[in-house]
Amino acid sequence: RSRQRGSVRRARSWPSTSSRSTAGAIRRMCGSSRPTSATSAWPTSDTGKADLKLGARYQLDQIAKALNENDYYINVAGHTDDAPSTSDTYPTNWELSSHRAVMVARYLTEQCNIDENRIYITAHSYHQPVRSNDTEYNRSLNRRVELILTRQKY
């Protein structure tokens, strides 16, 4: 599904939309002269972890096919839920969200052959939730990585 918000059109890939329809939405948006960016997001990791889930890798494989058909810049934006990080590896949610973005960027460049010059990374910690963090399900939706496609690198 896609939705219009200001001048940004967003393609949603979680939890119910398949990666194929997300890839199709990306193709349609990139082929249009109207959108300035397209966003796709999905849960990628478990609490306190940055490893890509198998389902996230499958979705990235499908989405990468559409990404390889255009020359948009790709902002890989990492997010976390609001649970405090208790890991020595990730002392705060800032490190965790940035590492999630790095893992997706590396997967796109190393496994899907996306040109690394098109990719840049941002980390948002828990500051941009898509749902309130009041249930485990909502927290799982906030542990995500977004791919934001833009014509210019910001």
C-alpha positions as a printed NumPy array, in Angstrom:
array([[  0.   ,   0.   ,   0.   ],
       [  1.115,   3.522,  -0.46 ],
       [ -0.056,   6.7  ,   1.159],
       [  0.5  ,  10.37 ,   0.442],
       [  1.842,  12.617,   3.203],
       [  2.726,  16.115,   2.119],
       [  5.091,  15.718,  -0.804],
       [  6.348,  12.307,   0.351],
       [  4.78 ,   9.075,  -0.777],
       [  5.449,   6.072,   1.397],
       [  5.345,   2.378,   0.567],
       [  4.592,   0.266,   3.631],
       [  5.973,  -3.223,   3.941],
       [  4.941,  -4.286,   7.431],
       [  3.334,  -6.166,   8.91 ],
       [  0.836,  -7.315,   6.289],
       [  2.117,  -6.116,   2.923],
       [  4.373,  -8.504,   1.037],
       [  7.851,  -7.541,  -0.117],
       [  6.789,  -8.069,  -3.733],
       [  4.069,  -5.451,  -3.452],
       [  6.543,  -3.138,  -1.71 ],
       [  9.008,  -3.641,  -4.563],
       [  6.193,  -2.898,  -7.004],
       [  5.263,   0.243,  -5.102],
       [  8.898,   1.348,  -5.19 ],
       [  9.018,   0.742,  -8.943],
       [  5.839,   2.77 ,  -9.472],
       [  7.015,   5.643,  -7.285],
       [ 10.487,   5.794,  -8.83 ],
       [  8.997,   5.786, -12.307],
       [  6.743,   8.722, -11.47 ],
       [  7.818,  12.317, -11.653],
       [  5.679,  13.185,  -8.578],
       [  7.294,  11.603,  -5.529],
       [ 10.316,  13.162,  -3.881],
       [ 10.969,  10.109,  -1.741],
       [  9.638,   6.66 ,  -1.017],
       [  9.888,   4.838,   2.3  ],
       [  9.713,   1.166,   3.115],
       [ 10.015,  -0.151,   6.673],
       [  9.754,  -3.517,   8.382],
       [ 10.785,  -5.155,  11.64 ],
       [ 14.353,  -6.403,  11.275],
       [ 15.651,  -7.488,  14.661],
       [ 14.759,  -8.776,  18.083],
       [ 15.064,  -6.655,  21.221],
       [ 18.654,  -5.563,  21.829],
       [ 19.949,  -7.184,  18.638],
       [ 21.008,  -5.96 ,  15.219],
       [ 21.076,  -9.282,  13.358],
       [ 18.791,  -9.421,  10.343],
       [ 15.886, -11.812,  10.656],
       [ 15.446, -14.342,   7.845],
       [ 12.224, -12.622,   6.751],
       [ 13.99 ,  -9.262,   6.578],
       [ 16.707, -10.763,   4.356],
       [ 14.058, -12.177,   2.036],
       [ 12.31 ,  -8.802,   1.842],
       [ 15.61 ,  -7.032,   1.157],
       [ 16.328,  -9.465,  -1.691],
       [ 12.968,  -8.639,  -3.277],
       [ 13.222,  -4.882,  -2.706],
       [ 16.825,  -4.795,  -3.997],
       [ 15.567,  -5.884,  -7.421],
       [ 13.526,  -2.67 ,  -7.615],
       [ 16.356,  -0.608,  -6.13 ],
       [ 18.74 ,  -1.855,  -8.815],
       [ 16.356,  -0.541, -11.495],
       [ 16.812,   3.116, -10.48 ],
       [ 19.51 ,   5.502,  -9.314],
       [ 17.816,   7.006,  -6.246],
       [ 19.858,   7.601,  -3.11 ],
       [ 18.969,   5.259,  -0.263],
       [ 18.85 ,   6.52 ,   3.302],
       [ 18.979,   3.454,   5.545],
       [ 17.421,   4.63 ,   8.817],
       [ 17.667,   2.475,  11.946],
       [ 15.159,   2.584,  14.813],
       [ 14.672,   0.888,  18.18 ],
       [ 11.904,   0.479,  20.71 ],
       [ 12.112,   2.388,  23.996],
       [ 13.561,  -0.476,  26.049],
       [ 16.903,   0.651,  27.497],
       [ 19.888,  -1.145,  26.028],
       [ 21.601,  -3.416,  28.554],
       [ 24.27 ,  -4.696,  26.204],
       [ 27.985,  -3.931,  26.381],
       [ 27.987,  -3.985,  22.571],
       [ 25.247,  -1.34 ,  22.355],
       [ 25.466,   0.916,  25.439],
       [ 22.543,   3.047,  24.189],
       [ 19.749,   2.777,  21.648],
       [ 21.711,   5.183,  19.428],
       [ 24.422,   2.552,  18.843],
       [ 21.828,  -0.169,  18.381],
       [ 19.78 ,   1.77 ,  15.823],
       [ 22.901,   2.758,  13.885],
       [ 24.156,  -0.825,  13.833],
       [ 20.789,  -2.042,  12.532],
       [ 21.1  ,   0.446,   9.683],
       [ 24.691,  -0.665,   9.032],
       [ 23.624,  -4.325,   8.852],
       [ 20.955,  -3.516,   6.252],
       [ 23.334,  -1.293,   4.264],
       [ 25.985,  -4.011,   4.253],
       [ 23.429,  -6.61 ,   3.16 ],
       [ 22.258,  -4.386,   0.311],
       [ 25.804,  -3.702,  -0.891],
       [ 27.423,  -7.095,  -0.239],
       [ 24.572,  -9.501,  -1.024],
       [ 22.315,  -7.513,  -3.367],
       [ 25.009,  -5.571,  -5.266],
       [ 23.549,  -2.108,  -4.625],
       [ 26.133,   0.589,  -5.381],
       [ 27.428,   1.694,  -1.982],
       [ 27.8  ,   5.278,  -3.227],
       [ 23.988,   5.499,  -3.246],
       [ 23.615,   4.542,   0.418],
       [ 23.851,   6.649,   3.548],
       [ 22.848,   5.828,   7.099],
       [ 20.872,   7.606,   9.801],
       [ 20.036,   6.449,  13.325],
       [ 16.975,   7.563,  15.265],
       [ 17.169,   5.469,  18.452],
       [ 13.635,   5.321,  19.934],
       [ 12.716,   8.888,  18.99 ],
       [ 10.509,   8.15 ,  15.956],
       [  8.193,   5.28 ,  16.922],
       [  5.469,   4.188,  14.527],
       [  3.399,   2.872,  17.446],
       [  3.312,   3.5  ,  21.165],
       [  5.597,   1.139,  23.072],
       [  2.776,  -0.163,  25.271],
       [  2.711,  -3.772,  23.989],
       [  5.341,  -6.239,  22.81 ],
       [  3.763,  -6.245,  19.351],
       [  4.006,  -2.452,  19.058],
       [  7.599,  -2.51 ,  20.327],
       [  8.437,  -5.087,  17.651],
       [  7.11 ,  -2.699,  14.993],
       [  9.325,   0.074,  16.335],
       [ 12.441,  -2.137,  15.998],
       [ 12.796,  -1.473,  12.312],
       [ 14.901,  -0.15 ,   9.479],
       [ 13.463,   2.212,   6.888],
       [ 14.708,   2.598,   3.34 ],
       [ 14.037,   6.17 ,   2.277],
       [ 14.586,   6.82 ,  -1.423],
       [ 15.419,  10.344,  -2.505],
       [ 16.544,  12.029,  -5.682],
       [ 19.183,  14.034,  -3.797],
       [ 21.481,  13.013,  -0.998],
       [ 20.641,  14.942,   2.173]])
